[in-house]
mmCIF file of C-alpha atoms and ligand atoms in Angstrom:
data_model
loop_
_atom_site.group_PDB
_atom_site.id
_atom_site.type_symbol
_atom_site.label_atom_id
_atom_site.label_comp_id
_atom_site.label_asym_id
_atom_site.label_seq_id
_atom_site.Cartn_x
_atom_site.Cartn_y
_atom_site.Cartn_z
ATOM 1 C CA UNK A 29 5.083 -14.280 -7.793
ATOM 2 C CA UNK A 30 4.537 -10.697 -8.153
ATOM 3 C CA UNK A 31 6.416 -8.532 -5.584
ATOM 4 C CA UNK A 32 4.639 -8.558 -2.177
ATOM 5 C CA UNK A 33 5.481 -6.822 0.883
ATOM 6 C CA UNK A 34 4.721 -6.563 4.341
ATOM 7 C CA UNK A 35 5.676 -4.483 7.301
ATOM 8 C CA UNK A 36 5.157 -5.801 10.998
ATOM 9 C CA UNK A 37 5.622 -4.220 14.169
ATOM 10 C CA UNK A 38 6.628 -5.870 17.102
ATOM 11 C CA UNK A 39 6.712 -4.456 21.035
ATOM 12 C CA UNK A 40 8.790 -5.938 23.398
ATOM 13 C CA UNK A 41 7.943 -6.737 26.841
ATOM 14 C CA UNK A 42 9.009 -3.818 29.595
ATOM 15 C CA UNK A 43 12.671 -4.836 30.692
ATOM 16 C CA UNK A 44 13.753 -5.035 34.444
ATOM 17 C CA UNK A 45 15.872 -1.756 33.879
ATOM 18 C CA UNK A 46 12.818 0.323 32.357
ATOM 19 C CA UNK A 47 10.852 -0.803 35.341
ATOM 20 C CA UNK A 48 13.553 -0.096 37.833
ATOM 21 C CA UNK A 49 13.789 3.331 36.584
ATOM 22 C CA UNK A 50 10.068 3.952 36.748
ATOM 23 C CA UNK A 51 9.107 3.812 33.210
ATOM 24 C CA UNK A 52 5.514 2.757 32.394
ATOM 25 C CA UNK A 53 4.338 1.525 29.024
ATOM 26 C CA UNK A 54 3.219 4.095 26.516
ATOM 27 C CA UNK A 55 3.100 1.857 23.282
ATOM 28 C CA UNK A 56 0.105 -0.534 23.247
ATOM 29 C CA UNK A 57 -1.210 -2.982 20.632
ATOM 30 C CA UNK A 58 -4.875 -1.870 19.995
ATOM 31 C CA UNK A 59 -5.791 -4.731 17.529
ATOM 32 C CA UNK A 60 -4.196 -7.221 15.110
ATOM 33 C CA UNK A 61 -2.868 -4.190 13.005
ATOM 34 C CA UNK A 62 -3.019 -0.998 14.997
ATOM 35 C CA UNK A 63 -0.515 0.369 17.653
ATOM 36 C CA UNK A 64 -1.147 3.465 19.939
ATOM 37 C CA UNK A 65 1.779 5.715 21.267
ATOM 38 C CA UNK A 66 1.019 7.948 23.955
ATOM 39 C CA UNK A 67 2.867 10.806 24.732
ATOM 40 C CA UNK A 68 4.217 10.306 28.350
ATOM 41 C CA UNK A 69 4.848 14.283 28.985
ATOM 42 C CA UNK A 70 1.451 15.351 28.340
ATOM 43 C CA UNK A 71 0.057 16.742 31.562
ATOM 44 C CA UNK A 72 -2.738 14.656 33.139
ATOM 45 C CA UNK A 73 -5.280 17.362 32.660
ATOM 46 C CA UNK A 74 -4.400 18.001 29.184
ATOM 47 C CA UNK A 75 -5.737 14.458 28.472
ATOM 48 C CA UNK A 76 -9.272 15.491 29.182
ATOM 49 C CA UNK A 77 -9.059 18.310 26.760
ATOM 50 C CA UNK A 78 -6.961 16.947 23.937
ATOM 51 C CA UNK A 79 -6.554 13.358 24.592
ATOM 52 C CA UNK A 80 -6.365 12.952 20.525
ATOM 53 C CA UNK A 81 -3.387 14.941 20.069
ATOM 54 C CA UNK A 82 -1.549 13.256 23.020
ATOM 55 C CA UNK A 83 -1.611 9.844 21.357
ATOM 56 C CA UNK A 84 -1.217 8.761 17.838
ATOM 57 C CA UNK A 85 -2.067 5.497 16.212
ATOM 58 C CA UNK A 86 -0.160 3.630 13.488
ATOM 59 C CA UNK A 87 -1.329 0.735 11.130
ATOM 60 C CA UNK A 88 0.745 -2.086 10.167
ATOM 61 C CA UNK A 89 0.025 -5.365 8.199
ATOM 62 C CA UNK A 90 0.189 -7.058 11.613
ATOM 63 C CA UNK A 91 1.443 -5.891 14.957
ATOM 64 C CA UNK A 92 2.668 -7.934 17.995
ATOM 65 C CA UNK A 93 2.900 -6.986 21.590
ATOM 66 C CA UNK A 94 4.759 -8.975 24.380
ATOM 67 C CA UNK A 95 2.073 -11.462 24.458
ATOM 68 C CA UNK A 96 3.272 -12.853 20.837
ATOM 69 C CA UNK A 97 5.314 -15.914 20.715
ATOM 70 C CA UNK A 98 8.146 -16.399 18.250
ATOM 71 C CA UNK A 99 5.846 -18.993 16.555
ATOM 72 C CA UNK A 100 3.279 -16.471 16.126
ATOM 73 C CA UNK A 101 5.600 -13.805 14.759
ATOM 74 C CA UNK A 102 7.192 -16.496 12.436
ATOM 75 C CA UNK A 103 3.943 -17.726 10.980
ATOM 76 C CA UNK A 104 2.455 -14.163 10.423
ATOM 77 C CA UNK A 105 5.617 -12.904 8.618
ATOM 78 C CA UNK A 106 8.181 -15.380 7.339
ATOM 79 C CA UNK A 107 6.506 -18.708 6.871
ATOM 80 C CA UNK A 108 5.088 -18.051 3.531
ATOM 81 C CA UNK A 109 8.698 -16.938 2.198
ATOM 82 C CA UNK A 110 9.599 -20.567 2.308
ATOM 83 C CA UNK A 111 7.871 -21.615 -0.866
ATOM 84 C CA UNK A 112 8.742 -18.197 -2.477
ATOM 85 C CA UNK A 113 12.251 -19.298 -2.254
ATOM 86 C CA UNK A 114 12.097 -23.094 -3.104
ATOM 87 C CA UNK A 115 10.367 -21.744 -6.481
ATOM 88 C CA UNK A 116 13.260 -19.662 -7.305
ATOM 89 C CA UNK A 117 12.208 -16.180 -6.253
ATOM 90 C CA UNK A 118 13.855 -13.760 -3.665
ATOM 91 C CA UNK A 119 12.856 -12.838 -0.370
ATOM 92 C CA UNK A 120 14.108 -10.812 2.439
ATOM 93 C CA UNK A 121 13.280 -10.270 6.038
ATOM 94 C CA UNK A 122 14.583 -7.266 7.798
ATOM 95 C CA UNK A 123 14.591 -6.522 11.513
ATOM 96 C CA UNK A 124 14.496 -2.980 12.178
ATOM 97 C CA UNK A 125 14.792 -0.765 15.272
ATOM 98 C CA UNK A 126 16.787 0.680 17.800
ATOM 99 C CA UNK A 127 19.321 -1.142 20.007
ATOM 100 C CA UNK A 128 17.800 -3.130 22.888
ATOM 101 C CA UNK A 129 14.338 -3.308 21.330
ATOM 102 C CA UNK A 130 14.303 -7.019 20.376
ATOM 103 C CA UNK A 131 15.875 -7.286 16.555
ATOM 104 C CA UNK A 132 18.281 -10.003 17.512
ATOM 105 C CA UNK A 133 15.600 -11.776 19.567
ATOM 106 C CA UNK A 134 13.192 -11.973 16.728
ATOM 107 C CA UNK A 135 15.757 -13.116 14.048
ATOM 108 C CA UNK A 136 18.038 -15.453 16.410
ATOM 109 C CA UNK A 137 16.274 -15.749 19.688
ATOM 110 C CA UNK A 138 17.420 -17.933 22.360
ATOM 111 C CA UNK A 139 17.974 -21.934 22.611
ATOM 112 C CA UNK A 140 14.730 -22.259 24.047
ATOM 113 C CA UNK A 141 12.886 -19.665 22.016
ATOM 114 C CA UNK A 142 14.420 -20.009 18.658
ATOM 115 C CA UNK A 143 13.943 -16.919 16.437
ATOM 116 C CA UNK A 144 13.021 -16.605 12.383
ATOM 117 C CA UNK A 145 16.432 -17.878 11.066
ATOM 118 C CA UNK A 146 16.187 -21.273 12.661
ATOM 119 C CA UNK A 147 12.399 -21.565 11.942
ATOM 120 C CA UNK A 148 12.888 -20.802 8.540
ATOM 121 C CA UNK A 149 15.739 -23.208 7.990
ATOM 122 C CA UNK A 150 13.948 -25.966 9.376
ATOM 123 C CA UNK A 151 10.811 -25.573 7.109
ATOM 124 C CA UNK A 152 12.783 -24.864 4.270
ATOM 125 C CA UNK A 153 14.765 -28.285 4.581
ATOM 126 C CA UNK A 154 11.617 -29.969 4.968
ATOM 127 C CA UNK A 155 9.816 -28.377 2.214
ATOM 128 C CA UNK A 156 12.767 -29.513 -0.095
ATOM 129 C CA UNK A 157 12.608 -33.004 1.426
ATOM 130 C CA UNK A 158 8.907 -33.100 0.663
ATOM 131 C CA UNK A 159 9.444 -31.995 -2.873
ATOM 132 C CA UNK A 160 11.757 -35.011 -4.039
ATOM 133 C CA UNK A 161 10.915 -36.247 -7.612
ATOM 134 C CA UNK A 162 10.584 -33.513 -10.079
ATOM 135 C CA UNK A 163 13.594 -31.198 -9.112
ATOM 136 C CA UNK A 164 16.862 -31.282 -7.292
ATOM 137 C CA UNK A 165 17.968 -28.712 -4.844
ATOM 138 C CA UNK A 166 21.214 -27.375 -3.423
ATOM 139 C CA UNK A 167 21.027 -25.167 -0.490
ATOM 140 C CA UNK A 168 24.111 -22.977 0.748
ATOM 141 C CA UNK A 169 24.174 -20.555 3.699
ATOM 142 C CA UNK A 170 26.456 -17.606 4.321
ATOM 143 C CA UNK A 171 26.427 -15.117 7.264
ATOM 144 C CA UNK A 172 28.010 -11.911 6.960
ATOM 145 C CA UNK A 173 28.400 -8.696 8.708
ATOM 146 C CA UNK A 174 28.296 -5.002 7.419
ATOM 147 C CA UNK A 175 30.143 -2.726 9.518
ATOM 148 C CA UNK A 176 31.193 0.830 8.559
ATOM 149 C CA UNK A 177 30.671 -0.257 5.014
ATOM 150 C CA UNK A 178 32.889 -3.202 5.270
ATOM 151 C CA UNK A 179 31.994 -6.669 4.913
ATOM 152 C CA UNK A 180 33.147 -9.614 7.142
ATOM 153 C CA UNK A 181 32.385 -13.401 7.241
ATOM 154 C CA UNK A 182 30.877 -13.925 10.542
ATOM 155 C CA UNK A 183 31.499 -17.906 9.945
ATOM 156 C CA UNK A 184 35.183 -17.205 9.253
ATOM 157 C CA UNK A 185 36.293 -13.497 10.418
ATOM 158 C CA UNK A 186 39.816 -14.508 9.873
ATOM 159 C CA UNK A 187 39.283 -13.679 6.028
ATOM 160 C CA UNK A 188 39.043 -9.969 6.872
ATOM 161 C CA UNK A 189 37.428 -7.404 4.570
ATOM 162 C CA UNK A 190 35.580 -8.854 1.558
ATOM 163 C CA UNK A 191 34.603 -7.285 -1.523
ATOM 164 C CA UNK A 192 31.524 -7.312 -3.232
ATOM 165 C CA UNK A 193 31.370 -8.168 -7.109
ATOM 166 C CA UNK A 194 28.937 -8.572 -9.643
ATOM 167 C CA UNK A 195 28.901 -11.875 -11.258
ATOM 168 C CA UNK A 196 28.487 -12.690 -15.156
ATOM 169 C CA UNK A 197 24.812 -13.175 -14.538
ATOM 170 C CA UNK A 198 24.451 -10.100 -12.832
ATOM 171 C CA UNK A 199 24.064 -11.311 -9.275
ATOM 172 C CA UNK A 200 25.952 -9.190 -6.511
ATOM 173 C CA UNK A 201 27.976 -11.649 -4.576
ATOM 174 C CA UNK A 202 30.489 -11.380 -1.982
ATOM 175 C CA UNK A 203 33.639 -12.642 -3.206
ATOM 176 C CA UNK A 204 35.439 -15.315 -0.910
ATOM 177 C CA UNK A 205 32.729 -15.689 1.379
ATOM 178 C CA UNK A 206 32.183 -18.970 3.169
ATOM 179 C CA UNK A 207 29.118 -20.908 1.469
ATOM 180 C CA UNK A 208 28.065 -23.531 4.156
ATOM 181 C CA UNK A 209 26.598 -26.291 1.877
ATOM 182 C CA UNK A 210 23.155 -27.240 3.530
ATOM 183 C CA UNK A 211 23.905 -31.064 3.691
ATOM 184 C CA UNK A 212 25.120 -30.541 7.270
ATOM 185 C CA UNK A 213 22.329 -28.414 8.390
ATOM 186 C CA UNK A 214 20.086 -30.485 6.498
ATOM 187 C CA UNK A 215 21.201 -33.613 8.139
ATOM 188 C CA UNK A 216 20.584 -31.807 11.495
ATOM 189 C CA UNK A 217 16.904 -30.671 10.512
ATOM 190 C CA UNK A 218 16.227 -34.097 9.205
ATOM 191 C CA UNK A 219 17.359 -35.698 12.343
ATOM 192 C CA UNK A 220 15.562 -32.849 14.291
ATOM 193 C CA UNK A 221 12.421 -33.586 12.517
ATOM 194 C CA UNK A 222 12.574 -37.215 13.004
ATOM 195 C CA UNK A 223 12.865 -37.137 16.513
ATOM 196 C CA UNK A 224 10.242 -34.964 16.590
ATOM 197 C CA UNK A 225 7.769 -37.209 14.801
ATOM 198 C CA UNK A 226 8.747 -39.895 17.032
ATOM 199 C CA UNK A 227 7.488 -37.909 19.785
ATOM 200 C CA UNK A 228 4.302 -37.716 17.974
ATOM 201 C CA UNK A 229 4.537 -33.801 17.690
ATOM 202 C CA UNK A 230 3.049 -32.102 14.487
ATOM 203 C CA UNK A 231 5.506 -30.880 11.743
ATOM 204 C CA UNK A 232 7.510 -27.767 11.549
ATOM 205 C CA UNK A 233 8.018 -24.557 13.524
ATOM 206 C CA UNK A 234 8.407 -26.255 16.928
ATOM 207 C CA UNK A 235 11.104 -28.242 15.218
ATOM 208 C CA UNK A 236 13.295 -25.171 15.173
ATOM 209 C CA UNK A 237 13.775 -25.555 18.804
ATOM 210 C CA UNK A 238 15.541 -28.901 17.872
ATOM 211 C CA UNK A 239 18.004 -27.424 15.779
ATOM 212 C CA UNK A 240 20.997 -27.004 18.113
ATOM 213 C CA UNK A 241 23.773 -27.002 15.463
ATOM 214 C CA UNK A 242 22.189 -24.322 13.382
ATOM 215 C CA UNK A 243 21.214 -22.318 16.392
ATOM 216 C CA UNK A 244 24.850 -22.665 17.598
ATOM 217 C CA UNK A 245 26.384 -21.841 14.255
ATOM 218 C CA UNK A 246 24.249 -18.815 14.039
ATOM 219 C CA UNK A 247 24.904 -17.622 17.773
ATOM 220 C CA UNK A 248 28.530 -17.991 17.365
ATOM 221 C CA UNK A 249 28.394 -16.001 14.193
ATOM 222 C CA UNK A 250 26.449 -13.339 15.830
ATOM 223 C CA UNK A 251 28.872 -13.183 18.628
ATOM 224 C CA UNK A 252 31.506 -12.292 16.146
ATOM 225 C CA UNK A 253 29.783 -9.224 15.010
ATOM 226 C CA UNK A 254 31.751 -5.948 15.763
ATOM 227 C CA UNK A 255 30.773 -4.416 19.169
ATOM 228 C CA UNK A 256 30.878 -0.604 19.460
ATOM 229 C CA UNK A 257 33.255 0.870 21.872
ATOM 230 C CA UNK A 258 30.682 1.064 24.758
ATOM 231 C CA UNK A 259 28.865 4.337 24.689
ATOM 232 C CA UNK A 260 27.826 6.340 27.822
ATOM 233 C CA UNK A 261 24.655 4.057 28.609
ATOM 234 C CA UNK A 262 24.633 1.208 26.283
ATOM 235 C CA UNK A 263 26.516 -0.126 23.229
ATOM 236 C CA UNK A 264 24.492 0.741 20.114
ATOM 237 C CA UNK A 265 24.984 -1.384 17.278
ATOM 238 C CA UNK A 266 26.113 -0.225 14.017
ATOM 239 C CA UNK A 267 26.629 -3.545 12.275
ATOM 240 C CA UNK A 268 24.263 -5.520 10.033
ATOM 241 C CA UNK A 269 23.987 -9.111 10.432
ATOM 242 C CA UNK A 270 22.953 -10.694 7.163
ATOM 243 C CA UNK A 271 22.185 -14.452 6.765
ATOM 244 C CA UNK A 272 21.859 -15.302 3.070
ATOM 245 C CA UNK A 273 20.519 -18.618 1.982
ATOM 246 C CA UNK A 274 20.568 -19.472 -1.758
ATOM 247 C CA UNK A 275 18.313 -22.276 -3.230
ATOM 248 C CA UNK A 276 19.317 -23.715 -6.389
ATOM 249 C CA UNK A 277 16.650 -25.630 -8.060
ATOM 250 C CA UNK A 278 17.539 -27.968 -10.967
ATOM 251 C CA UNK A 279 14.291 -29.088 -12.838
ATOM 252 C CA UNK A 280 14.780 -32.489 -14.294
ATOM 253 C CA UNK A 281 15.612 -32.248 -18.050
ATOM 254 C CA UNK A 282 15.638 -28.570 -17.894
ATOM 255 C CA UNK A 283 15.816 -25.220 -16.078
ATOM 256 C CA UNK A 284 17.901 -23.911 -13.312
ATOM 257 C CA UNK A 285 16.821 -21.603 -10.772
ATOM 258 C CA UNK A 286 18.110 -19.600 -7.947
ATOM 259 C CA UNK A 287 16.215 -18.275 -5.141
ATOM 260 C CA UNK A 288 17.846 -16.199 -2.634
ATOM 261 C CA UNK A 289 16.473 -15.560 0.956
ATOM 262 C CA UNK A 290 18.219 -12.689 3.092
ATOM 263 C CA UNK A 291 17.380 -12.603 6.755
ATOM 264 C CA UNK A 292 18.861 -9.254 8.126
ATOM 265 C CA UNK A 293 19.501 -8.017 11.752
ATOM 266 C CA UNK A 294 20.009 -4.481 11.119
ATOM 267 C CA UNK A 295 22.228 -2.043 12.927
ATOM 268 C CA UNK A 296 20.388 0.024 15.684
ATOM 269 C CA UNK A 297 18.240 2.573 14.000
ATOM 270 C CA UNK A 298 18.469 5.261 16.880
ATOM 271 C CA UNK A 299 20.439 7.890 14.768
ATOM 272 C CA UNK A 300 19.290 7.114 11.091
ATOM 273 C CA UNK A 301 15.475 7.247 11.937
ATOM 274 C CA UNK A 302 15.675 10.584 13.076
ATOM 275 C CA UNK A 303 17.814 11.648 10.065
ATOM 276 C CA UNK A 304 15.172 9.956 7.806
ATOM 277 C CA UNK A 305 12.216 11.454 9.423
ATOM 278 C CA UNK A 306 13.628 15.000 9.359
ATOM 279 C CA UNK A 307 14.298 14.205 5.383
ATOM 280 C CA UNK A 308 17.970 15.211 5.936
ATOM 281 C CA UNK A 309 20.285 14.440 2.969
ATOM 282 C CA UNK A 310 22.531 11.333 3.562
ATOM 283 C CA UNK A 311 25.833 11.965 4.642
ATOM 284 C CA UNK A 312 28.616 9.974 5.677
ATOM 285 C CA UNK A 313 30.154 10.187 9.044
ATOM 286 C CA UNK A 314 30.760 8.555 12.146
ATOM 287 C CA UNK A 315 27.460 8.817 13.559
ATOM 288 C CA UNK A 316 25.180 7.987 10.689
ATOM 289 C CA UNK A 317 24.726 4.469 9.098
ATOM 290 C CA UNK A 318 25.209 4.762 5.395
ATOM 291 C CA UNK A 319 23.698 1.187 4.637
ATOM 292 C CA UNK A 320 20.732 2.009 6.887
ATOM 293 C CA UNK A 321 20.214 5.266 5.402
ATOM 294 C CA UNK A 322 20.366 3.942 1.911
ATOM 295 C CA UNK A 323 18.128 1.112 2.754
ATOM 296 C CA UNK A 324 15.597 3.772 4.007
ATOM 297 C CA UNK A 325 15.965 5.817 0.724
ATOM 298 C CA UNK A 326 15.377 2.889 -1.327
ATOM 299 C CA UNK A 327 12.329 1.887 0.495
ATOM 300 C CA UNK A 328 11.176 5.442 0.285
ATOM 301 C CA UNK A 329 11.672 5.754 -3.413
ATOM 302 C CA UNK A 330 9.783 2.173 -3.822
ATOM 303 C CA UNK A 331 7.122 3.467 -1.764
ATOM 304 C CA UNK A 332 6.304 6.476 -3.786
ATOM 305 C CA UNK A 333 7.813 5.350 -7.081
ATOM 306 C CA UNK A 334 6.635 7.496 -9.807
ATOM 307 C CA UNK A 335 7.541 5.289 -13.012
ATOM 308 C CA UNK A 336 10.986 5.007 -13.818
ATOM 309 C CA UNK A 337 12.343 6.939 -10.970
ATOM 310 C CA UNK A 338 15.878 5.572 -10.549
ATOM 311 C CA UNK A 339 16.547 3.990 -7.173
ATOM 312 C CA UNK A 340 20.076 4.381 -6.170
ATOM 313 C CA UNK A 341 20.894 0.987 -4.716
ATOM 314 C CA UNK A 342 24.889 1.667 -5.342
ATOM 315 C CA UNK A 343 24.656 4.025 -2.382
ATOM 316 C CA UNK A 344 25.725 1.374 0.131
ATOM 317 C CA UNK A 345 27.083 -2.322 0.717
ATOM 318 C CA UNK A 346 23.629 -3.475 1.937
ATOM 319 C CA UNK A 347 21.602 -1.998 -0.681
ATOM 320 C CA UNK A 348 23.855 -3.230 -3.429
ATOM 321 C CA UNK A 349 23.607 -6.743 -2.062
ATOM 322 C CA UNK A 350 20.011 -6.533 -1.660
ATOM 323 C CA UNK A 351 19.685 -5.005 -5.238
ATOM 324 C CA UNK A 352 17.670 -8.080 -6.713
ATOM 325 C CA UNK A 353 15.631 -8.789 -3.425
ATOM 326 C CA UNK A 354 14.164 -5.372 -3.103
ATOM 327 C CA UNK A 355 11.238 -4.425 -5.104
ATOM 328 C CA UNK A 356 11.090 -6.184 -8.373
ATOM 329 C CA UNK A 357 9.875 -9.805 -8.273
ATOM 330 C CA UNK A 358 10.798 -10.034 -4.586
ATOM 331 C CA UNK A 359 9.094 -10.435 -1.357
ATOM 332 C CA UNK A 360 10.100 -7.967 1.434
ATOM 333 C CA UNK A 361 9.255 -8.262 4.986
ATOM 334 C CA UNK A 362 10.289 -5.534 7.427
ATOM 335 C CA UNK A 363 9.630 -6.365 11.022
ATOM 336 C CA UNK A 364 9.958 -2.934 13.193
ATOM 337 C CA UNK A 365 10.670 -3.132 16.874
ATOM 338 C CA UNK A 366 10.192 -0.932 19.754
ATOM 339 C CA UNK A 367 10.313 -0.763 23.618
ATOM 340 C CA UNK A 368 6.837 0.098 25.317
ATOM 341 C CA UNK A 369 8.452 2.238 27.903
ATOM 342 C CA UNK A 370 7.591 6.016 28.302
ATOM 343 C CA UNK A 371 11.549 6.565 28.622
ATOM 344 C CA UNK A 372 11.790 5.245 24.951
ATOM 345 C CA UNK A 373 8.852 7.480 23.573
ATOM 346 C CA UNK A 374 11.154 9.646 21.017
ATOM 347 C CA UNK A 375 12.805 6.580 19.656
ATOM 348 C CA UNK A 376 9.599 4.552 19.506
ATOM 349 C CA UNK A 377 7.808 7.736 17.605
ATOM 350 C CA UNK A 378 10.782 7.991 15.191
ATOM 351 C CA UNK A 379 10.579 3.892 14.561
ATOM 352 C CA UNK A 380 6.861 3.994 14.190
ATOM 353 C CA UNK A 381 6.794 6.754 11.515
ATOM 354 C CA UNK A 382 9.744 5.071 9.710
ATOM 355 C CA UNK A 383 8.009 1.715 9.456
ATOM 356 C CA UNK A 384 4.683 3.199 8.946
ATOM 357 C CA UNK A 385 5.948 4.903 5.895
ATOM 358 C CA UNK A 386 7.758 1.647 4.818
ATOM 359 C CA UNK A 387 4.249 -0.069 4.757
ATOM 360 C CA UNK A 388 3.301 1.588 1.575
ATOM 361 C CA UNK A 389 6.073 -0.123 -0.425
ATOM 362 C CA UNK A 390 4.573 -1.433 -3.482
ATOM 363 C CA UNK A 391 6.441 -3.460 -6.021
ATOM 364 C CA UNK A 392 5.827 -3.803 -9.582
ATOM 365 C CA UNK A 393 6.819 -6.510 -11.827
HETATM 366 P P1 ADP B 30 18.511 -5.443 19.770
HETATM 367 O O1 ADP B 30 19.054 -6.656 19.026
HETATM 368 O O2 ADP B 30 17.273 -4.795 18.723
HETATM 369 O O3 ADP B 30 19.508 -4.646 20.081
HETATM 370 P P2 ADP B 30 17.654 -7.476 21.419
HETATM 371 O O4 ADP B 30 17.078 -8.688 20.818
HETATM 372 O O5 ADP B 30 19.193 -8.013 22.072
HETATM 373 O O6 ADP B 30 17.599 -6.100 21.048
HETATM 374 O O7 ADP B 30 16.734 -7.410 22.869
HETATM 375 C C1 ADP B 30 17.195 -6.665 23.918
HETATM 376 C C2 ADP B 30 16.634 -7.445 25.441
HETATM 377 O O8 ADP B 30 15.329 -7.764 25.239
HETATM 378 C C3 ADP B 30 17.357 -9.135 25.457
HETATM 379 O O9 ADP B 30 17.672 -9.410 26.486
HETATM 380 C C4 ADP B 30 16.105 -9.648 24.773
HETATM 381 O O10 ADP B 30 16.470 -11.320 25.002
HETATM 382 C C5 ADP B 30 14.856 -9.179 25.380
HETATM 383 N N1 ADP B 30 13.696 -9.274 24.303
HETATM 384 C C6 ADP B 30 13.693 -8.483 23.299
HETATM 385 N N2 ADP B 30 12.629 -8.754 22.645
HETATM 386 C C7 ADP B 30 11.916 -9.765 23.464
HETATM 387 C C8 ADP B 30 10.587 -10.355 23.440
HETATM 388 N N3 ADP B 30 9.786 -10.402 22.526
HETATM 389 N N4 ADP B 30 10.443 -11.433 24.553
HETATM 390 C C9 ADP B 30 11.452 -11.577 25.460
HETATM 391 N N5 ADP B 30 12.422 -10.673 25.621
HETATM 392 C C10 ADP B 30 12.815 -10.163 24.721
HETATM 393 MG MG1 MG B 31 20.839 -7.014 18.590
#
């Protein structure tokens, strides 16, 4: 598999709070790939003269609005990664965007509307079950948080701060992290699928809604994420939640291959995006998320890589962990999130600018 990347944009519905404060929608999906953002402070008269300058359009590989279901988003962005990982390559799904714009909804979802993580796991187990015969598979799951450059195990937070080490094969691993063998989750999903077949429903994604145990596990882990001391209006989240699924494929009479899938609910981008868009140098500090900035820098370097340009993955924990899963032979999907509200205009513009640039990531083998 040559590296392939995709940047998607998802606009969530207007929230009750936004409607209550008199906000109106300024971000619209124009077609399958184009999103338009209108400047809410533009004077109504000005629209007549300079309507073009008051609105800007942004192109993505795929764009979703409030009418898109979790299933639609899954099929258009992540479903194809299942085959990538079972064949031994690496893949990454990143949910990017300001706090409150739908990252956790996309990745984790709700019991009734499960997100990408549960849907992907369900199909992964099904693919492995179907591929019996020529290969044996071992699947394990870890779920961790990176907060202030410290790694915590979300499946067992009592382990404290865990270090990153490179193993003998050059793979970066988190020392001491809980690796949940997939057998348990596999059982859950197999039962879920059987139950579903009994009801005569067609395979996959909907089965994700029948993955209560995996959902519970992820939801419980997500609740272990570090909460910011509540800021003036809302708690902005500077913690990255990383679900890592490792698929080990042992070919009969031969090769062993590891495919790693990272599904990442990134920290809120509200400060980092501005810093990035203004081209400021990355600096450490309470207000800037080192991992998010380093990720942006890596994506920028990958997107306009003059041959041989050095990419500094060592800049942060997140980029070290993803070293073999960004660029190279890997598949990367970024789903950027925005609110449609007029009151979120500045943040939406930053996010669209950042994601629009990420769209030009080209990986080479
Ligand atoms: P983030 O993780 O980016 O901070 P959340 O995923 O928590 O944001 O979303 C904020 C709120 O908006 C939540 O109540 C969530 O359920 C809701 N929400 C987000 N996206 C959608 C969507 N596509 N459809 C319906 N509700 C959504
Ligand atoms: Mg969240």
